Every structure is written in structure tokens, then in C-alpha cells.
Tab-separated table of C-alpha atoms in Angstrom:
chain	number	residue	atom	x	y	z
A	1	MET	CA	-46.160	-225.564	15.361
A	2	ASP	CA	-45.898	-229.335	15.059
A	3	TYR	CA	-45.888	-231.885	17.850
A	4	LEU	CA	-42.244	-232.698	18.567
A	5	TYR	CA	-42.943	-236.228	19.743
A	6	GLU	CA	-44.507	-239.429	18.477
A	7	ILE	CA	-46.809	-241.952	20.135
A	8	PRO	CA	-45.837	-245.650	20.204
A	9	ASP	CA	-48.367	-247.565	18.149
A	10	ASN	CA	-49.112	-249.945	21.015
A	11	LYS	CA	-50.339	-246.996	23.097
A	12	LYS	CA	-52.788	-245.674	20.518
A	13	ILE	CA	-56.511	-246.295	20.916
A	14	ARG	CA	-59.509	-246.226	18.618
A	15	VAL	CA	-62.037	-243.592	19.657
A	16	ILE	CA	-65.667	-242.934	18.814
A	17	ILE	CA	-67.209	-239.674	20.047
A	18	ASP	CA	-70.969	-239.790	20.732
A	19	THR	CA	-72.174	-236.240	21.246
A	20	ASP	CA	-75.205	-233.954	21.492
A	21	ALA	CA	-72.943	-231.262	20.093
A	22	ALA	CA	-75.580	-228.556	19.549
A	23	CYS	CA	-77.199	-228.892	22.962
A	24	GLU	CA	-74.964	-226.689	25.094
A	25	ALA	CA	-71.617	-224.988	24.663
A	26	ASP	CA	-69.343	-227.603	26.250
A	27	ASP	CA	-69.471	-230.498	23.751
A	28	PRO	CA	-67.540	-228.542	21.084
A	29	PHE	CA	-64.597	-228.177	23.500
A	30	ALA	CA	-64.516	-231.938	24.059
A	31	ILE	CA	-64.766	-232.709	20.335
A	32	ALA	CA	-61.965	-230.259	19.585
A	33	GLN	CA	-59.691	-231.740	22.250
A	34	ALA	CA	-60.326	-235.307	21.098
A	35	MET	CA	-59.550	-234.394	17.498
A	36	MET	CA	-56.108	-233.074	18.510
A	37	ILE	CA	-54.924	-235.931	20.723
A	38	GLN	CA	-52.199	-237.852	18.954
A	39	LYS	CA	-52.871	-241.215	20.604
A	40	PHE	CA	-56.512	-241.163	19.459
A	41	ILE	CA	-57.424	-242.872	16.198
A	42	VAL	CA	-60.808	-241.191	15.750
A	43	LYS	CA	-62.945	-243.707	13.905
A	44	GLY	CA	-66.153	-241.700	13.929
A	45	ILE	CA	-68.288	-239.020	15.545
A	46	PHE	CA	-71.936	-239.792	16.273
A	47	ALA	CA	-74.645	-237.139	16.431
A	48	THR	CA	-76.899	-237.625	19.453
A	49	HIS	CA	-80.372	-236.233	20.126
A	50	PHE	CA	-81.060	-234.157	23.201
A	51	GLY	CA	-84.733	-234.646	23.809
A	52	SER	CA	-86.373	-232.387	21.228
A	53	ALA	CA	-87.463	-232.754	17.619
A	54	GLY	CA	-84.630	-232.216	15.169
A	55	SER	CA	-81.979	-232.134	17.889
A	56	MET	CA	-79.917	-234.983	16.413
A	57	GLN	CA	-79.725	-233.131	13.092
A	58	ARG	CA	-78.640	-229.968	14.872
A	59	SER	CA	-75.898	-231.935	16.599
A	60	LEU	CA	-74.839	-233.315	13.217
A	61	ALA	CA	-74.518	-229.800	11.795
A	62	GLU	CA	-72.462	-228.585	14.783
A	63	ILE	CA	-70.069	-231.537	14.502
A	64	ARG	CA	-69.451	-230.682	10.861
A	65	THR	CA	-68.941	-227.012	11.738
A	66	ILE	CA	-66.305	-227.903	14.338
A	67	LEU	CA	-64.385	-230.144	11.937
A	68	ASP	CA	-64.474	-227.466	9.229
A	69	LEU	CA	-63.195	-224.777	11.577
A	70	MET	CA	-60.390	-227.069	12.743
A	71	GLY	CA	-59.435	-228.122	9.216
A	72	LYS	CA	-59.817	-231.767	10.235
A	73	THR	CA	-61.738	-234.731	8.911
A	74	ALA	CA	-63.453	-237.685	10.545
A	75	PRO	CA	-66.402	-239.880	9.577
A	76	VAL	CA	-69.619	-238.337	10.937
A	77	PHE	CA	-72.755	-240.426	11.468
A	78	GLU	CA	-76.408	-239.698	12.101
A	79	GLY	CA	-77.539	-241.193	15.374
A	80	GLU	CA	-80.925	-242.341	16.648
A	81	ASP	CA	-83.491	-239.602	16.125
A	82	GLY	CA	-85.106	-239.874	19.548
A	83	ALA	CA	-85.134	-241.805	22.800
A	84	LEU	CA	-84.961	-245.600	22.897
A	85	ARG	CA	-88.682	-246.052	23.576
A	86	ASP	CA	-89.452	-244.133	20.344
A	87	VAL	CA	-86.868	-245.652	18.010
A	88	ARG	CA	-86.517	-249.237	19.215
A	89	THR	CA	-88.715	-250.672	16.448
A	90	LYS	CA	-87.245	-248.480	13.695
A	91	ASP	CA	-84.264	-249.228	11.471
A	92	LEU	CA	-80.883	-248.875	13.126
A	93	SER	CA	-79.243	-245.504	12.686
A	94	PRO	CA	-75.984	-245.247	10.713
A	95	ALA	CA	-74.226	-244.571	14.037
A	96	ALA	CA	-75.493	-247.761	15.683
A	97	LYS	CA	-74.627	-249.805	12.594
A	98	PHE	CA	-71.106	-248.384	12.476
A	99	LEU	CA	-70.545	-249.031	16.179
A	100	ILE	CA	-71.385	-252.701	15.677
A	101	GLU	CA	-69.074	-252.965	12.682
A	102	GLU	CA	-66.181	-251.203	14.406
A	103	ALA	CA	-66.547	-253.099	17.669
A	104	MET	CA	-66.586	-256.446	15.884
A	105	ARG	CA	-63.600	-255.607	13.708
A	106	GLU	CA	-60.301	-257.240	14.668
A	107	ASP	CA	-57.818	-254.565	15.696
A	108	THR	CA	-54.980	-254.450	18.208
A	109	HIS	CA	-55.986	-250.928	19.280
A	110	PRO	CA	-58.678	-251.018	21.995
A	111	LEU	CA	-61.952	-249.244	21.220
A	112	TYR	CA	-63.173	-246.429	23.478
A	113	VAL	CA	-66.626	-244.893	23.090
A	114	LEU	CA	-66.857	-241.432	24.646
A	115	CYS	CA	-70.520	-240.707	25.364
A	116	LEU	CA	-71.237	-237.023	25.962
A	117	GLY	CA	-75.041	-237.028	25.951
A	118	ALA	CA	-78.002	-239.384	25.953
A	119	ILE	CA	-76.669	-242.911	25.481
A	120	THR	CA	-79.291	-244.011	22.936
A	121	ASN	CA	-76.923	-244.833	20.084
A	122	VAL	CA	-74.876	-247.211	22.217
A	123	ALA	CA	-77.990	-248.847	23.686
A	124	ARG	CA	-79.446	-249.596	20.261
A	125	ALA	CA	-76.173	-251.077	19.029
A	126	ILE	CA	-75.821	-253.379	22.055
A	127	ILE	CA	-79.465	-254.481	21.840
A	128	GLU	CA	-78.911	-255.391	18.186
A	129	CYS	CA	-75.577	-257.122	18.811
A	130	PRO	CA	-75.051	-257.928	22.511
A	131	HIS	CA	-71.558	-259.319	21.916
A	132	ILE	CA	-70.127	-255.840	21.307
A	133	LYS	CA	-70.484	-254.929	24.989
A	134	HIS	CA	-67.323	-257.000	25.546
A	135	LYS	CA	-65.491	-255.335	22.660
A	136	MET	CA	-65.320	-251.722	23.843
A	137	LYS	CA	-64.759	-249.438	26.812
A	138	ILE	CA	-67.542	-246.924	27.388
A	139	ILE	CA	-66.922	-243.637	29.216
A	140	TRP	CA	-70.216	-241.880	29.842
A	141	ILE	CA	-70.772	-238.357	31.107
A	142	GLY	CA	-74.077	-238.831	32.893
A	143	GLY	CA	-76.023	-239.635	36.005
A	144	GLN	CA	-76.474	-238.217	39.449
A	145	GLU	CA	-73.860	-238.514	42.154
A	146	ILE	CA	-73.954	-242.155	43.169
A	147	GLY	CA	-76.323	-242.658	46.071
A	148	ASN	CA	-78.411	-239.538	45.399
A	149	ASP	CA	-82.058	-240.438	45.965
A	150	LYS	CA	-83.359	-236.871	46.293
A	151	ALA	CA	-84.659	-235.073	43.224
A	152	SER	CA	-82.799	-231.805	43.736
A	153	VAL	CA	-81.849	-231.601	40.066
A	154	ARG	CA	-82.642	-233.505	36.889
A	155	GLU	CA	-79.423	-234.830	35.388
A	156	PHE	CA	-79.633	-233.913	31.724
A	157	ASN	CA	-77.893	-236.745	29.850
A	158	SER	CA	-79.574	-239.590	31.697
A	159	GLY	CA	-82.888	-237.736	31.740
A	160	ASN	CA	-82.960	-237.504	27.956
A	161	ASP	CA	-83.192	-241.304	27.699
A	162	ILE	CA	-83.772	-243.093	30.998
A	163	ASP	CA	-84.492	-246.413	29.262
A	164	ALA	CA	-81.215	-246.367	27.336
A	165	ALA	CA	-79.322	-245.299	30.458
A	166	ASN	CA	-80.717	-248.164	32.524
A	167	PHE	CA	-80.058	-250.668	29.780
A	168	VAL	CA	-76.421	-249.705	29.175
A	169	ILE	CA	-75.320	-249.413	32.801
A	170	GLY	CA	-77.004	-252.711	33.596
A	171	CYS	CA	-75.876	-254.759	30.594
A	172	GLY	CA	-72.460	-255.770	31.922
A	173	SER	CA	-70.381	-253.594	29.600
A	174	ASP	CA	-66.986	-252.140	30.537
A	175	LEU	CA	-68.434	-248.816	31.669
A	176	THR	CA	-66.921	-245.837	33.444
A	177	LEU	CA	-69.575	-243.428	34.689
A	178	VAL	CA	-68.672	-239.773	35.267
A	179	PRO	CA	-71.599	-238.402	37.336
A	180	ASN	CA	-72.687	-234.796	37.659
A	181	ASN	CA	-70.847	-234.023	40.893
A	182	VAL	CA	-67.589	-234.953	39.111
A	183	TYR	CA	-68.120	-233.514	35.644
A	184	GLY	CA	-69.407	-230.374	37.357
A	185	SER	CA	-65.909	-229.762	38.722
A	186	MET	CA	-64.525	-228.908	35.254
A	187	ARG	CA	-64.871	-225.168	35.824
A	188	ILE	CA	-63.349	-222.469	33.676
A	189	SER	CA	-64.065	-218.734	33.586
A	190	LEU	CA	-65.197	-216.865	30.478
A	191	ALA	CA	-62.247	-214.527	31.035
A	192	GLU	CA	-59.807	-217.423	30.762
A	193	ILE	CA	-61.510	-218.684	27.616
A	194	GLN	CA	-61.309	-215.178	26.121
A	195	ARG	CA	-57.630	-214.744	26.961
A	196	ARG	CA	-56.335	-218.235	26.197
A	197	ILE	CA	-58.701	-219.878	23.681
A	198	TYR	CA	-60.459	-217.111	21.719
A	199	PRO	CA	-57.257	-215.989	19.863
A	200	LEU	CA	-56.450	-219.524	18.667
A	201	GLY	CA	-57.717	-219.812	15.108
A	202	ARG	CA	-61.237	-220.078	13.778
A	203	ILE	CA	-62.005	-222.878	16.201
A	204	GLY	CA	-60.911	-220.819	19.228
A	205	LYS	CA	-63.148	-217.967	18.092
A	206	HIS	CA	-66.074	-220.342	17.636
A	207	LEU	CA	-65.626	-222.011	21.014
A	208	PHE	CA	-65.624	-218.674	22.804
A	209	GLU	CA	-68.394	-216.969	20.851
A	210	ASN	CA	-70.638	-220.039	20.967
A	211	MET	CA	-70.291	-220.167	24.742
A	212	VAL	CA	-70.876	-216.442	25.234
A	213	SER	CA	-73.982	-216.637	23.052
A	214	TYR	CA	-75.364	-219.613	24.961
A	215	ASN	CA	-74.587	-217.978	28.292
A	216	MET	CA	-76.908	-215.084	27.385
A	217	GLN	CA	-79.906	-217.303	26.598
A	218	PRO	CA	-82.812	-217.456	29.058
A	219	TRP	CA	-82.513	-221.259	29.340
A	220	ALA	CA	-78.931	-220.915	30.621
A	221	GLY	CA	-80.117	-219.664	33.974
A	222	TRP	CA	-78.333	-222.511	35.738
A	223	THR	CA	-74.915	-220.978	35.020
A	224	SER	CA	-73.208	-218.644	37.478
A	225	GLY	CA	-72.933	-215.873	34.880
A	226	GLU	CA	-69.197	-215.602	34.193
A	227	SER	CA	-67.950	-219.161	34.246
A	228	TRP	CA	-68.804	-222.498	32.740
A	229	THR	CA	-68.381	-226.202	33.308
A	230	LEU	CA	-66.676	-228.086	30.472
A	231	GLY	CA	-68.435	-231.179	31.681
A	232	ASP	CA	-67.810	-233.369	28.636
A	233	ASN	CA	-64.029	-233.070	28.597
A	234	PRO	CA	-63.502	-235.586	31.440
A	235	ALA	CA	-64.393	-238.402	29.033
A	236	VAL	CA	-61.593	-237.223	26.759
A	237	GLY	CA	-59.182	-236.798	29.658
A	238	ILE	CA	-59.804	-240.291	31.039
A	239	ALA	CA	-59.260	-241.834	27.597
A	240	LEU	CA	-56.064	-239.799	27.254
A	241	ASP	CA	-54.749	-240.865	30.664
A	242	ASP	CA	-56.764	-243.092	32.976
A	243	SER	CA	-54.925	-241.596	35.951
A	244	ALA	CA	-56.712	-238.298	35.280
A	245	GLY	CA	-59.477	-239.704	37.465
A	246	THR	CA	-59.947	-241.656	40.668
A	247	TYR	CA	-62.539	-244.417	40.743
A	248	THR	CA	-64.644	-246.752	42.797
A	249	TYR	CA	-66.638	-249.837	41.807
A	250	THR	CA	-70.275	-250.373	42.659
A	251	GLU	CA	-73.235	-252.426	41.595
A	252	ALA	CA	-74.995	-250.556	38.818
A	253	PRO	CA	-77.940	-248.714	40.345
A	254	VAL	CA	-81.204	-248.113	38.497
A	255	PHE	CA	-82.312	-244.695	37.310
A	256	ASN	CA	-85.636	-243.462	38.571
A	257	PRO	CA	-87.676	-241.369	36.103
A	258	ASP	CA	-86.455	-238.165	37.820
A	259	THR	CA	-82.806	-239.354	37.319
A	260	THR	CA	-82.237	-240.168	40.996
A	261	TRP	CA	-80.937	-243.647	41.857
A	262	LYS	CA	-82.335	-246.758	43.482
A	263	TYR	CA	-80.416	-249.955	44.244
A	264	VAL	CA	-81.360	-253.453	43.159
A	265	GLN	CA	-79.170	-256.329	44.318
A	266	GLY	CA	-77.389	-258.511	41.791
A	267	ARG	CA	-76.716	-255.889	39.136
A	268	PRO	CA	-73.390	-255.858	37.229
A	269	MET	CA	-70.486	-253.827	38.558
A	270	ILE	CA	-69.637	-250.477	37.019
A	271	ARG	CA	-66.690	-248.161	37.559
A	272	VAL	CA	-67.604	-244.708	38.839
A	273	CYS	CA	-65.285	-241.725	38.614
A	274	THR	CA	-65.190	-239.940	41.969
A	275	ARG	CA	-62.735	-237.154	41.148
A	276	ILE	CA	-61.182	-235.664	38.037
A	277	ASP	CA	-57.919	-233.756	37.529
A	278	SER	CA	-59.604	-230.778	35.905
A	279	ARG	CA	-56.454	-228.708	35.443
A	280	PHE	CA	-54.602	-231.508	33.673
A	281	ILE	CA	-57.471	-231.819	31.200
A	282	LEU	CA	-58.003	-228.080	30.685
A	283	GLU	CA	-54.308	-227.313	30.289
A	284	ASP	CA	-53.969	-230.151	27.777
A	285	LEU	CA	-56.848	-228.698	25.727
A	286	ILE	CA	-55.332	-225.228	25.700
A	287	ALA	CA	-51.795	-226.472	24.968
A	288	ARG	CA	-53.017	-228.415	21.941
A	289	LEU	CA	-54.946	-225.419	20.616
A	290	GLU	CA	-51.778	-223.327	21.014
A	291	ILE	CA	-49.636	-225.932	19.232
A	292	GLU	CA	-52.022	-226.317	16.308
A	293	TYR	CA	-53.593	-222.854	15.896
A	294	GLN	CA	-51.347	-220.176	17.398
């Protein structure tokens, strides 16, 4: 089935997806949704590390697998091969170089960078060319619930590069933060994924089987057993329709090493998502898979 509508050109946006795609089972759902949204002009997909040797390359391979299974194309770029403290003196990654080029390019379509993992690639690009922080909108899935100063859990995305996280949220960029209490509300059951997504083409099969496989691993003990959180899809949903979230503004806090927050006066303001319309985002994902792959 084809989409029976068109998008006015003045409502289209440029999108870059920055993803640790091989880390867990949720990034592939967000990549797939972003690749189907008609208002998105996907300029590139960046592979992001997730705190272990070779993880960026594994993300790169998963991105390419997803595109192949969907029958879609997009430029794919290697990102920084480690945290900011380890790569800061090395040559810029292809991802960081491309982000600078794309952000500085004149275009009437605003640029959105959807960050679904450690925010190293974006940090390196801004450090190299500070002017780009005014040329893009960053939506980052990361961080503890604002105000949390108790180390009850290590937030994964910020914890994989605390230095990059502190730099980006404090640099004065146009940043929307989606913290763990919000992205954790994107719940879906494995039964629903089996019934509604698994039958939808090679990509539907991959999304389901990849999640089931991950759910059985010993390091997935944090899951409830028969459901999952598609925690990266809020970045896609907010870029699709900003009203998919509700927001507040606060001075950018500082990450402690354990990913809890502390406050320092005089920091730039950031926008924090406080609630997400999870059903709008999930139903949009499933509807697009049905339109394109049923």
C-alpha cells in the first residue's frame, strides 16, 4: 500500500539518527520508524559506541541490516570509536565531520539530530565547530529524571560518556532531553509485537526475533520478562509532532559520575520532556509498517 497523502515541503525536516543500534533491542524500532516517516528527509545515520570495544562497529552492522531488511537506503557513517575522553585527540570520525557539514549547509528545512545513545558524536562535532550548536535541534534519549540525586540506577546513555553528556547539555544548544522516567513509559508487550509487528515483512520478523533473543540473555535481567520499553522511539515521535510530548525548561544540571544530577547556577537552559504520548508513537510505528510491508 502507498501513502495516500503528501507532505507540504515547508513542513519537512532534515533528520540525522545517532544510534547505538546493536546495544539493545529498541534502537532498531526507532530507526525503522524514522525511515518510514514522510516528513523526514533522512540525511544520515550515525553508528554510536556503547561502552565496549568494537561496539560502534557492531552498531554500524545493525544499521545496515535494518536498511537492507526494509529495502531502504540512507548514508551510514562510522561514529567515534569510544568515549570523549578517549577520542578527543584523535581524528574526527566520519559522523562528526558529516554533522558539521550538514549543519553548516544552507537549507530551508530545519535540522534535527535524534540521539539514541551516548552523545559522543555530537559532542565532538560541536567541540570542533561550536557554531553548529545554533544550527540544529538535538533530541536526546538520556539522563536520569531531573532532580534525581540518588544512585538507584545507572542511566545507560549518559553513563556511557559522562563527559560528552555534560558538554552537550551545557553548551547552549537547542536541546530537548528525554530522561529515563519518560522514555521508560514507552511500554509494549511481546505479545503485541508478535501479533502486530512480526508478520510485517522481513523487518517485522527481525524486530520481533531480535527482541525475543535479547530478552533471553542473562544481561537483560532488568526487563519484566514479557514486555519491553521502546525507549528510543520518543525522539522520533517528538520530531514527527512536537505535541507528542509535554515539556518544562530548567537550567542544565551536571551529571555526576554515577549519572545522578547536581545543580550549578548559571548554566544554559534546556528543555526537558516530562511526559510522552506513547500510544500515538507506537500506533504510528505499527501503522507505517502495515502500510509499507503488509
